[in-house]
Every structure is written in C-alpha cells, then in structure tokens.
Coordinates of C-alpha atoms in Angstrom, one line a residue:
X1 CA -64.8 60.8 14.2
X2 CA -66.0 59.2 17.3
X3 CA -63.8 59.0 20.3
X4 CA -63.9 55.0 19.7
X5 CA -62.8 55.1 16.4
X6 CA -59.3 57.1 17.0
X7 CA -57.5 53.7 18.9
X8 CA -58.8 51.8 16.0
X9 CA -56.8 53.8 13.4
X10 CA -54.1 54.3 15.6
X11 CA -53.7 50.3 15.6
X12 CA -54.5 50.4 11.8
X13 CA -51.7 52.9 11.1
X14 CA -49.1 50.5 13.6
X15 CA -49.9 47.6 11.6
X16 CA -49.8 49.2 8.7
X17 CA -46.1 51.4 9.4
X18 CA -45.2 47.6 10.9
X19 CA -45.9 45.6 8.1
X20 CA -43.7 48.2 5.5
X21 CA -40.9 47.7 8.0
X22 CA -41.4 43.7 7.6
X23 CA -41.5 44.0 3.9
X24 CA -38.5 46.0 4.1
X25 CA -36.0 43.9 6.1
X26 CA -37.4 40.8 4.2
X27 CA -36.4 42.3 1.3
X28 CA -32.8 43.1 2.5
X29 CA -32.9 39.5 3.9
X30 CA -33.4 38.7 0.4
X31 CA -31.4 40.8 -1.5
X32 CA -28.3 39.7 0.9
X33 CA -28.6 35.9 0.6
X34 CA -29.4 36.4 -3.6
X35 CA -25.8 38.2 -3.7
X36 CA -24.2 35.4 -1.7
X37 CA -25.8 32.8 -3.6
X38 CA -24.9 34.2 -7.0
X39 CA -21.1 34.1 -6.0
X40 CA -21.2 30.6 -4.2
X41 CA -23.0 29.4 -7.8
X42 CA -20.1 30.8 -9.7
X43 CA -16.1 31.8 -8.9
X44 CA -13.0 29.1 -9.6
X45 CA -12.5 25.5 -9.1
X46 CA -10.2 23.2 -8.9
X47 CA -12.1 20.4 -7.6
X48 CA -11.1 18.0 -10.9
X49 CA -9.1 18.4 -13.6
X50 CA -11.7 19.6 -16.1
X51 CA -12.7 22.6 -13.5
X52 CA -9.4 24.2 -13.5
X53 CA -9.7 27.1 -15.9
X54 CA -7.0 27.1 -19.0
X55 CA -4.1 29.4 -18.4
X56 CA -3.0 32.5 -21.1
X57 CA -0.1 31.3 -23.7
X58 CA 3.5 31.4 -22.3
X59 CA 6.8 30.4 -23.2
X60 CA 7.5 27.8 -20.7
X61 CA 5.4 25.1 -18.6
X62 CA 4.0 26.4 -15.3
X63 CA 3.3 24.5 -12.0
X64 CA 0.7 25.7 -9.4
X65 CA 0.5 23.9 -6.1
X66 CA -3.2 24.6 -3.7
X67 CA -2.8 23.7 0.0
X68 CA -6.0 25.3 1.2
X69 CA -9.3 23.1 1.3
X70 CA -8.5 21.3 -1.9
X71 CA -4.4 20.1 -2.4
X72 CA -3.9 20.4 -6.0
X73 CA -0.6 20.1 -8.4
X74 CA -1.4 21.6 -11.7
X75 CA 1.5 22.0 -14.6
X76 CA 0.3 24.5 -17.3
X77 CA 1.7 23.7 -21.3
X78 CA 3.1 26.5 -23.1
X79 CA -0.5 27.1 -24.8
X80 CA -2.3 27.2 -21.4
X81 CA -3.6 23.7 -21.8
X82 CA -3.7 21.4 -18.7
X83 CA -0.8 18.6 -19.1
X84 CA -0.8 17.4 -15.8
X85 CA -3.0 17.7 -12.2
X86 CA -3.3 15.4 -9.3
X87 CA -5.2 15.6 -5.8
X88 CA -3.8 12.4 -4.2
X89 CA -2.6 14.4 -1.3
X90 CA -4.4 16.7 1.0
X91 CA -2.1 19.4 0.7
X92 CA 0.6 20.7 -1.8
X93 CA 3.6 23.0 -1.1
X94 CA 6.8 24.2 -3.0
X95 CA 7.7 22.7 -6.1
X96 CA 10.5 22.8 -7.8
X97 CA 12.2 21.5 -11.5
X98 CA 14.5 17.9 -11.4
X99 CA 18.2 18.8 -12.8
X100 CA 18.3 18.4 -16.5
X101 CA 14.6 16.8 -16.5
X102 CA 12.5 20.5 -16.1
X103 CA 9.5 18.3 -16.5
X104 CA 10.0 16.1 -14.0
X105 CA 9.3 18.2 -10.3
X106 CA 9.8 17.4 -6.8
X107 CA 7.8 18.6 -3.8
X108 CA 6.6 18.7 -0.9
X109 CA 3.5 17.2 0.1
X110 CA 1.0 16.7 3.2
X111 CA -1.6 14.1 3.7
X112 CA -4.2 14.2 7.0
X113 CA -4.5 11.2 8.6
X114 CA -7.9 10.9 10.9
X115 CA -7.4 7.4 11.6
X116 CA -5.6 6.1 14.6
X117 CA -3.0 3.7 14.0
X118 CA 0.5 2.4 14.9
X119 CA 1.5 5.9 12.8
X120 CA -1.0 8.3 14.5
X121 CA -2.3 7.8 18.5
X122 CA -4.4 10.8 18.6
X123 CA -5.8 11.7 14.8
X124 CA -5.7 14.0 13.0
X125 CA -1.8 13.7 12.3
X126 CA 0.6 14.4 9.4
X127 CA 2.3 12.4 6.9
X128 CA 4.9 14.5 5.2
X129 CA 6.5 13.5 1.9
X130 CA 9.0 14.3 -0.4
X131 CA 7.9 13.6 -3.9
X132 CA 9.2 13.3 -7.2
X133 CA 6.5 13.0 -10.4
X134 CA 6.9 12.7 -14.2
X135 CA 4.8 15.7 -15.9
X136 CA 4.5 13.5 -18.9
X137 CA 3.9 10.1 -17.9
X138 CA 2.2 11.1 -14.3
X139 CA 4.6 8.9 -12.7
X140 CA 4.9 9.6 -8.8
X141 CA 7.9 7.9 -6.5
X142 CA 8.3 9.1 -2.5
X143 CA 11.6 10.4 -1.9
X144 CA 11.4 10.8 1.6
X145 CA 8.3 11.1 4.3
X146 CA 7.9 10.7 7.9
X147 CA 4.8 10.7 10.0
X148 CA 4.2 13.5 12.3
X149 CA 2.2 13.6 15.9
X150 CA 0.3 16.5 14.3
X151 CA -1.9 17.8 11.4
X152 CA -1.8 21.6 12.3
X153 CA 1.2 23.6 11.6
X154 CA 2.2 20.5 11.2
X155 CA 3.6 20.1 7.7
X156 CA 6.5 20.7 5.7
X157 CA 6.2 23.7 3.6
X158 CA 9.5 23.6 1.3
X159 CA 12.6 21.0 0.9
X160 CA 15.4 22.5 -1.5
X161 CA 17.6 19.8 -3.1
X162 CA 21.5 20.4 -2.3
X163 CA 23.0 17.1 -4.5
X164 CA 21.8 13.8 -5.5
X165 CA 21.3 12.3 -2.2
X166 CA 20.2 15.7 0.4
X167 CA 17.6 17.7 0.8
X168 CA 17.0 20.7 2.9
X169 CA 13.3 20.6 5.1
X170 CA 11.5 23.2 6.6
X171 CA 10.1 21.4 9.5
X172 CA 7.4 23.3 11.1
X173 CA 6.3 20.6 13.3
X174 CA 9.6 20.9 15.3
X175 CA 10.3 24.5 14.4
X176 CA 13.7 22.8 12.9
X177 CA 15.8 23.0 9.4
X178 CA 17.3 19.8 9.1
X179 CA 19.3 18.0 5.7
X180 CA 18.6 14.6 5.2
X181 CA 20.4 12.0 3.4
X182 CA 16.9 10.3 1.2
X183 CA 19.2 7.2 0.3
X184 CA 19.9 6.1 4.0
X185 CA 17.1 8.5 5.4
X186 CA 19.7 9.7 7.7
X187 CA 19.3 13.1 9.1
X188 CA 22.8 14.6 8.9
X189 CA 22.4 18.3 10.0
X190 CA 20.1 19.8 12.1
X191 CA 19.0 23.3 13.4
X192 CA 16.7 24.6 15.7
X193 CA 14.9 27.7 16.0
X194 CA 15.2 27.3 19.7
X195 CA 18.6 27.5 20.0
X196 CA 19.0 31.4 18.9
X197 CA 14.9 33.0 19.4
X198 CA 12.7 33.1 22.6
X199 CA 10.0 30.9 22.7
X200 CA 8.2 34.0 24.2
X201 CA 8.8 35.7 21.1
X202 CA 6.7 34.3 17.6
X203 CA 3.5 31.9 17.5
X204 CA 2.1 30.2 20.4
X205 CA 4.5 27.8 21.9
X206 CA 4.6 25.0 21.3
X207 CA 1.3 25.0 19.0
X208 CA 2.9 27.4 16.3
X209 CA 5.8 29.0 17.3
X210 CA 8.4 29.7 14.4
X211 CA 6.5 28.3 11.3
X212 CA 9.4 27.7 9.2
X213 CA 7.5 28.1 5.9
X214 CA 10.8 28.1 3.5
X215 CA 14.5 26.7 2.7
X216 CA 16.7 27.4 0.1
X217 CA 20.3 26.1 0.0
X218 CA 22.8 28.7 -1.8
X219 CA 25.2 27.0 -4.1
X220 CA 27.2 30.4 -5.4
X221 CA 28.7 33.9 -4.5
X222 CA 29.8 34.6 -0.8
X223 CA 27.2 32.6 0.9
X224 CA 27.7 29.4 -0.8
X225 CA 26.9 26.6 1.2
X226 CA 24.6 28.1 3.7
X227 CA 20.7 27.9 3.7
X228 CA 18.6 30.8 3.7
X229 CA 15.3 30.2 6.1
X230 CA 12.3 31.9 6.7
X231 CA 10.6 32.0 10.1
X232 CA 7.3 33.6 9.3
X233 CA 5.7 33.9 13.1
X234 CA 9.2 35.8 13.8
X235 CA 9.1 38.4 11.0
X236 CA 12.0 37.3 9.6
X237 CA 14.5 35.4 7.6
X238 CA 17.9 33.7 8.2
X239 CA 20.9 32.1 6.8
X240 CA 22.4 29.3 8.3
X241 CA 25.8 28.4 8.1
X242 CA 26.0 24.5 8.7
X243 CA 29.2 25.3 10.9
X244 CA 28.8 28.4 12.4
X245 CA 24.8 28.3 12.6
X246 CA 22.8 31.3 12.4
X247 CA 24.8 34.3 10.4
X248 CA 23.1 37.2 12.6
X249 CA 24.7 40.4 10.3
X250 CA 22.5 38.6 7.8
X251 CA 18.7 38.2 9.2
X252 CA 16.4 40.6 7.3
X253 CA 13.7 41.6 9.3
X254 CA 12.9 41.0 13.1
X255 CA 9.9 40.3 15.6
X256 CA 7.1 42.5 15.3
X257 CA 8.7 45.4 12.7
X258 CA 5.4 45.2 10.6
X259 CA 6.9 47.9 8.7
X260 CA 9.7 45.8 7.2
X261 CA 7.8 42.4 6.6
X262 CA 4.9 40.4 8.1
X263 CA 4.7 36.9 8.4
X264 CA 6.6 36.2 4.9
X265 CA 6.3 33.6 2.8
X266 CA 8.8 32.1 0.2
X267 CA 11.6 34.1 0.2
X268 CA 13.8 34.1 -3.5
X269 CA 17.7 34.5 -3.2
X270 CA 19.3 36.0 -6.2
X271 CA 23.0 35.8 -5.8
X272 CA 26.1 38.4 -7.0
X273 CA 25.9 37.3 -10.2
X274 CA 22.5 37.8 -11.0
X275 CA 22.6 42.0 -9.2
X276 CA 22.8 39.8 -5.6
X277 CA 22.6 39.6 -3.1
X278 CA 19.2 40.1 -2.6
X279 CA 16.0 38.3 -1.5
X280 CA 12.4 38.8 -3.0
X281 CA 9.9 38.5 -0.9
X282 CA 6.0 37.7 -0.5
X283 CA 5.4 40.0 2.4
X284 CA 1.9 38.3 3.1
X285 CA 0.3 40.0 6.0
X286 CA 1.0 43.5 4.3
X287 CA -0.6 42.5 1.2
X288 CA 2.6 43.0 -0.9
X289 CA 5.7 41.3 -2.7
X290 CA 9.1 43.5 -2.3
X291 CA 12.5 43.0 -2.7
X292 CA 15.5 44.1 -0.1
X293 CA 19.2 44.5 -1.6
X294 CA 22.3 43.9 0.5
X295 CA 24.4 46.9 0.6
X296 CA 26.9 48.4 2.8
X297 CA 26.3 45.2 5.4
X298 CA 22.5 45.9 5.5
X299 CA 19.3 45.1 3.7
X300 CA 17.8 48.0 2.2
X301 CA 14.4 48.2 0.4
X302 CA 14.7 48.6 -3.3
X303 CA 11.1 47.0 -5.0
X304 CA 7.7 47.0 -3.9
X305 CA 4.7 45.7 -5.9
X306 CA 0.7 45.5 -5.1
X307 CA -2.6 46.6 -6.9
X308 CA -5.9 47.0 -5.4
X309 CA -6.8 43.1 -5.4
X310 CA -3.6 41.3 -3.9
X311 CA -4.6 40.3 -0.4
X312 CA -2.4 37.7 1.0
X313 CA 1.3 36.8 -1.5
X314 CA 2.8 33.7 -0.8
X315 CA 5.4 33.4 -3.5
X316 CA 7.4 35.4 -5.5
X317 CA 10.1 34.8 -7.9
X318 CA 12.3 36.4 -10.7
X319 CA 12.0 35.3 -13.8
X320 CA 15.4 35.7 -16.2
X321 CA 13.2 37.8 -18.6
X322 CA 12.8 40.0 -15.8
X323 CA 9.4 39.9 -14.8
X324 CA 8.4 38.1 -11.7
X325 CA 6.2 35.8 -10.7
X326 CA 3.3 35.9 -7.5
X327 CA 1.1 33.7 -6.2
X328 CA -1.6 35.7 -4.5
X329 CA -3.7 32.7 -2.3
X330 CA -6.6 34.6 -1.4
X331 CA -6.7 36.8 -4.7
X332 CA -7.5 33.7 -6.0
X333 CA -4.9 34.1 -9.1
X334 CA -1.1 32.9 -9.8
X335 CA 0.4 36.2 -12.2
X336 CA 3.4 37.5 -13.9
X337 CA 3.9 41.1 -13.7
X338 CA 6.4 43.2 -16.5
X339 CA 9.2 45.4 -15.5
X340 CA 7.0 48.5 -14.9
X341 CA 4.5 46.6 -12.4
X342 CA 1.5 45.6 -15.3
X343 CA 0.3 42.1 -14.8
X344 CA 1.6 40.0 -18.5
X345 CA 0.6 36.7 -17.5
X346 CA -2.5 35.8 -15.3
X347 CA -4.3 32.3 -14.0
X348 CA -7.3 31.8 -11.7
X349 CA -6.4 29.3 -8.7
X350 CA -8.6 28.4 -6.0
X351 CA -6.4 28.8 -3.0
X352 CA -2.5 28.5 -4.5
X353 CA 0.4 28.1 -2.4
X354 CA 3.3 28.1 -4.7
X355 CA 3.9 28.5 -8.6
X356 CA 7.1 27.4 -10.7
X357 CA 7.8 28.6 -13.7
X358 CA 9.7 25.7 -16.0
X359 CA 12.5 25.8 -18.2
X360 CA 13.9 28.4 -16.0
X361 CA 15.8 26.7 -12.9
X362 CA 14.8 25.8 -9.5
X363 CA 13.0 29.4 -8.3
X364 CA 13.7 30.7 -11.4
X365 CA 17.6 30.4 -11.9
X366 CA 18.3 33.5 -14.0
X367 CA 16.5 36.3 -12.3
X368 CA 18.0 39.5 -11.7
X369 CA 17.6 42.2 -9.0
X370 CA 15.7 44.8 -9.2
X371 CA 18.4 47.0 -8.6
X372 CA 20.1 45.3 -11.8
X373 CA 17.0 45.5 -13.9
X374 CA 16.1 49.0 -12.9
X375 CA 12.6 47.9 -11.9
X376 CA 10.1 51.0 -10.8
X377 CA 7.9 49.6 -7.6
X378 CA 4.3 49.9 -7.9
X379 CA 2.1 50.4 -5.1
X380 CA -1.5 50.5 -4.8
X381 CA -1.6 54.0 -5.1
X382 CA -0.3 53.9 -8.4
X383 CA -3.4 51.8 -9.2
X384 CA -6.0 54.0 -8.1
X385 CA -6.6 52.1 -5.1
X386 CA -10.0 51.5 -5.8
X387 CA -9.7 49.3 -9.1
X388 CA -10.9 50.5 -12.6
X389 CA -14.8 51.5 -12.6
X390 CA -14.5 51.0 -16.6
X391 CA -17.3 53.7 -17.5
X392 CA -16.2 56.5 -16.4
X393 CA -18.0 58.9 -14.2
X394 CA -19.2 57.3 -10.9
X395 CA -19.5 54.0 -10.2
X396 CA -21.8 53.5 -6.9
X397 CA -21.4 49.7 -5.2
X398 CA -22.8 49.6 -1.7
X399 CA -21.3 46.7 -1.3
X400 CA -18.0 47.3 -2.2
X401 CA -17.6 50.3 -0.2
X402 CA -18.8 48.2 2.9
X403 CA -16.7 45.7 2.0
X404 CA -13.7 47.9 1.9
X405 CA -15.0 49.6 5.0
X406 CA -14.8 45.9 7.0
X407 CA -11.4 45.1 5.2
X408 CA -10.0 48.5 6.9
X409 CA -11.6 48.0 10.4
X410 CA -10.2 44.4 10.7
X411 CA -6.1 43.7 11.1
X412 CA -5.4 42.4 7.9
X413 CA -4.4 38.9 9.9
X414 CA -7.7 38.7 10.7
X415 CA -10.0 39.5 7.5
X416 CA -7.1 36.8 6.0
X417 CA -7.8 34.7 8.5
X418 CA -11.9 34.7 7.9
X419 CA -10.6 34.5 4.4
X420 CA -9.3 31.2 4.9
X421 CA -12.0 29.6 6.9
X422 CA -14.7 30.7 4.2
X423 CA -15.7 29.1 1.2
X424 CA -13.4 30.4 -2.0
X425 CA -15.9 32.5 -3.1
X426 CA -16.3 34.7 -0.2
X427 CA -14.8 38.3 -0.8
X428 CA -15.5 41.7 0.4
X429 CA -18.9 41.9 -1.3
X430 CA -20.3 38.8 0.1
X431 CA -18.8 39.9 3.8
X432 CA -21.0 43.1 3.9
X433 CA -24.3 41.0 2.7
X434 CA -23.8 38.7 5.2
X435 CA -23.3 41.8 7.6
X436 CA -25.9 43.7 6.5
X437 CA -28.2 40.5 6.7
X438 CA -27.3 39.3 10.1
X439 CA -28.1 43.4 11.3
X440 CA -31.0 43.5 9.9
X441 CA -32.3 40.5 11.4
X442 CA -31.2 41.2 14.7
X443 CA -33.3 44.8 14.4
X444 CA -36.2 43.1 12.9
X445 CA -36.2 40.6 15.5
X446 CA -35.4 43.3 18.6
X447 CA -38.3 45.5 16.9
X448 CA -40.6 42.8 17.0
X449 CA -40.1 41.5 20.8
X450 CA -40.7 45.1 21.3
X451 CA -44.0 45.5 19.4
X452 CA -45.2 42.1 21.1
X453 CA -44.2 43.5 24.5
X454 CA -46.1 47.0 23.9
X455 CA -49.2 45.2 22.6
X456 CA -49.3 43.3 25.8
X457 CA -49.3 46.7 27.6
X458 CA -45.8 45.8 28.9
X459 CA -43.4 49.4 29.1
X460 CA -40.2 50.0 29.7
X461 CA -38.9 53.3 31.3
X462 CA -35.6 54.4 31.6
X463 CA -34.0 54.0 35.2
X464 CA -32.8 57.4 34.9
X465 CA -35.0 60.6 33.3
X466 CA -35.1 63.9 33.6
X467 CA -37.6 65.6 35.5
X468 CA -39.7 68.8 35.6
X469 CA -39.1 69.9 38.7
X470 CA -37.1 73.4 40.8

C-alpha cells in the first residue's frame, strides 16, 4: 500500500464509522418517536359522550367529575352505560346527591373567562358556580355563583349542603371557608385561614397559599355542627366550630410532615355511629389512600392502600358495602377496592377529580371505619412493586425501567406536575422515550460539530495536561 493511499483509507473508514453512528442515532430517534406516536393515538378520551368508556356493572349509579384539560361530569347507569354527560363548564369538582332524590346532584364547577368585561378586568378570571343537575332530564340550575379576579387557584373545589337554604364552600381564591344562604346570597359565617396559620408556611402567598380544597359539614356525634376542611398546602385537615373557630386538638397532620400526609384531597369523615371518628383521605403526593382513627385524643393511622399504578389520588369514599371508592387522577381511573384490597370495579377516565356512588348518601353515608370493618392495609410492596409480568420468567421492558428510574429520581410533586402539564397519554415509558430521543439528538449534534471542526483542521486541547518531564 502506498503512502498516498493511507490517508484516503483513513478518510473512508472515518466516513463509514460516522455513517454507522448516524444510522444508529436515526434509528433511536425513530423508535422513540414511534413509541410516543403510538401512545398519542390510543388512551382514554372524554372529549365527547360517545368517546367516554362504559363502566363495569355495579349496584348503583356512579358520577365522575373531571377538572383537567377537559372539564366533564359523567353519570353511569348500574349496567355501566353512560346516563348523563356534560362538558359545558371548564372544570367540574365535588359532586353530591340531593337528599331524597339520588338522581339529582349538586356540584361545584368553574368557568374560565378569557375576555375583559365588567366581571373580569384582567383576564383570565373565574366564574365559580354551585349547580344542581337532574341526571334523568338533563335540566341544570345555578344555585349560587361568584366571579373571581383570577383563574389559577381561583376555583371552588367543594361545597357541602347544610340545609335547604345553606351551603358551606371551600374558597381557594381567598383561602377561606364560608357559609352562604343561597336564597338570599348572604354570607352568614366565614373563617379565614390567615387567622390561624402563618402566611410564611404553606404555598406561595398570596398566589396559592392554603388551597382549601374540601369541606364537609358534620351533622352527628361529638362534632355535630362543625365543619371539616382540607388545607392542601399546609398538609392538614382541620375542624372548625362556628363559634369557637379552629379546634386545634382535632387537627390531622402538620406543615411539611409528609410521612403523615402530603398535599391531601377530599377527606371523608366517618362518624361514631359507623365506628369513627375516622377520616379517609386521599394522600395525593404520597400516592396512597389512608385512614386515621381518633383514639385517646390523637389520630392514628389504621388503614392504607396503594398499588404499583396509583399516582395522584384525589378522592376516597368508604361505601356502605365496606369497599372504598377511589379516584386516581394521574392513574386515569376510578376504582372500587374491597376489604382485602383487590380492585373489584374500575373505569377509565382522562383526569378524574372526584367520584360519587349514588343511592348511598353524600360521601357515601353509612360507610364504616377501617377499624370497625377490620380492613387490611395494602401497599405497593404487597402487589409486587412492578406489576404483573403476565408470562412468568423474565419481563424485559427497557422503557418501563427507565421510566421507573425517572420517577424515582424526580420528586413526586415535580413528576405529578409534569403529568398534569403534558398530554394525558404521557406516562413513564413516553417520558423515557422522549428523554432517550433528546439525549441521542444532543449527542448526535455534538458529534457532528466535532467532526466538522476536525475536518476543517481545528483541534482543541485541554488547558491542563500531563507532561513527560522529570
């Protein structure tokens, strides 16, 4: 081989090596894109009544609300068919049956206002409503409404009826709980979280400080006449007496005590008559549902449930049959688990907020405490931690492994934020595929730049290098 042919051969080998790498990078990006495209073409949709999936059969009607990208309220017949569907409002939140008329419900909802006007000087703003809907006729009636100056953290997530004329409202906008006469529209009682909690704790003040996301009027037992409220950003469930104010000895949780609860939603109070006082709560950022029993003046955890899929539960009700109805927002499902922790009923939903089993009373009156029922806790470790491989032997899922790794590295709150901000079909595998494509693309770009500079005769040396001196 001549001396002149050696550089040509080296250039040929270099070009061959580069092209092989380019083909590899293209393949990786295409496979990653195929994973994402495949996921985006499937999944659950609630864009229309026709797209809503049917549910399995159950004994009663079930209502599911959504407050994510598409606000919907859907009612299922006992046979699983869709009885009622509405997506008029931007977001739907808590829903309860009307007394003596279980197929009529009341709920809170929010409309986002994008145009400037008398009710909104600086869009976007919020129109918060308490509505009543007849699920059989479709008739909807606005019972009470208020326009608020902001849309982000500007909703009413819950309202609970006290009597025919009065409701108690969880007001996220003002960090308050208030009782209003819906006939006169006069606010007759109000508690401001700032009166008992420092603004230096919780969420950012005043943007989204307390995030009061739930209220429940207690109408029997030791706490009769008091109001239970959930302060999400303080990680606490509190009890309010309309004369004495905050009942500090009854508070469940504490600021940043995440081992107790972490940004919880929709606690369900179980009275003494059903084995309480107890509280079933969706421990959202911890990815579990749990129950606390009041014993000797303290709250003690008596039951816990999670599986390997649960991501961001935001509602849990104990049913009269002893099962628990759970809404898992980022698990895209509503499910019923029995006394041994097995899922016995489940329906898919895009981003469900709350579920209510009708014909069982508000928040499923009659459900007993875990202590009274002798419920067994079930955690992710009990379910095998990684789901069922379904085929025995080895189950190799590189994207699933990387997705699990991403979830384990990111704080749960950040990961949930990504799920909330991205399309509903995005999950662990899709995040992993996008991550692989981005890393591969950046590596490819870096190598192309390096190759171009080398071909141009430009070399870079480290400013510090080891010499061969003494």
